[in-house]
Amino acid sequence: MWIYEKKLEFPINIKKTDPKLAKLMMEQYGGSDGELGAGLRYLSQRNTMITAQGKATLNDIGTEELAHTEMMATIVHQLLQGATKEQIMASGLDTYYVNHGLGVFPCNAAGDPFTAAYIQSKGDPLTDLYEDMAAEKKALKTYDYLIDLTTDPDVLKPLRFLREREIVHFQRFGEALDIVRQHLNENCVFDMPCNPLRKC
Ligand SMILES: [Fe+2]
């Protein structure tokens, strides 16, 4: 179970309405390498992780990604607040508006709705952890690109915080991978018949 803390992991107070920027920020809310997908990926994968440390890592990071999903939703919401008809038309969010108004909907910057096909849960601890490390690198790069296109300091601050967290997550998944590898080397844990290409 989860206990909800009624505050953001990092404060967000955007003063300038900017629907064009909101459209870009949607990438890290409901895009392929975004926070929603990250949370669902890790919290799904934890069920078949084979070490206690790996399970805890997936649980911790998956939980934090939900907090990051909340942060990205807040950024999109605050950037959309008070948007005028002219701003919406100029931002390219007119097609979004006719379906969602100024609501926050999980989609990417191009407007494609979120899909679980963005993520994987393969039932194999090494495969999942390699995916997770790649996912963190991809999220980091997306934050770099978003930071490149942002000048608003109120948006840059939380983006930089989120970017830093991706670095920490990558390192933690790397540690989990080492521990799982060691565990597999020490214990014959596969239920399947021995595979000569595998250690056990
Ligand atoms: Fe992350």
Coordinates of C-alpha atoms in Angstrom, one line a residue, residues 13-14 16 27 29 102 111 128 157 167 189 192:
N13 CA 5.3 27.6 -8.9
I14 CA 5.0 28.7 -12.6
K16 CA 3.8 32.5 -16.8
E27 CA 6.4 14.3 -23.4
Y29 CA 4.2 13.1 -18.6
L102 CA -7.2 22.6 -20.4
G111 CA -0.5 14.4 -28.8
D128 CA 14.2 -6.0 -16.9
K157 CA 14.3 24.4 -11.7
I167 CA 21.1 9.9 -12.9
V189 CA 17.7 -20.4 -9.7
M192 CA 14.1 -24.5 -16.7

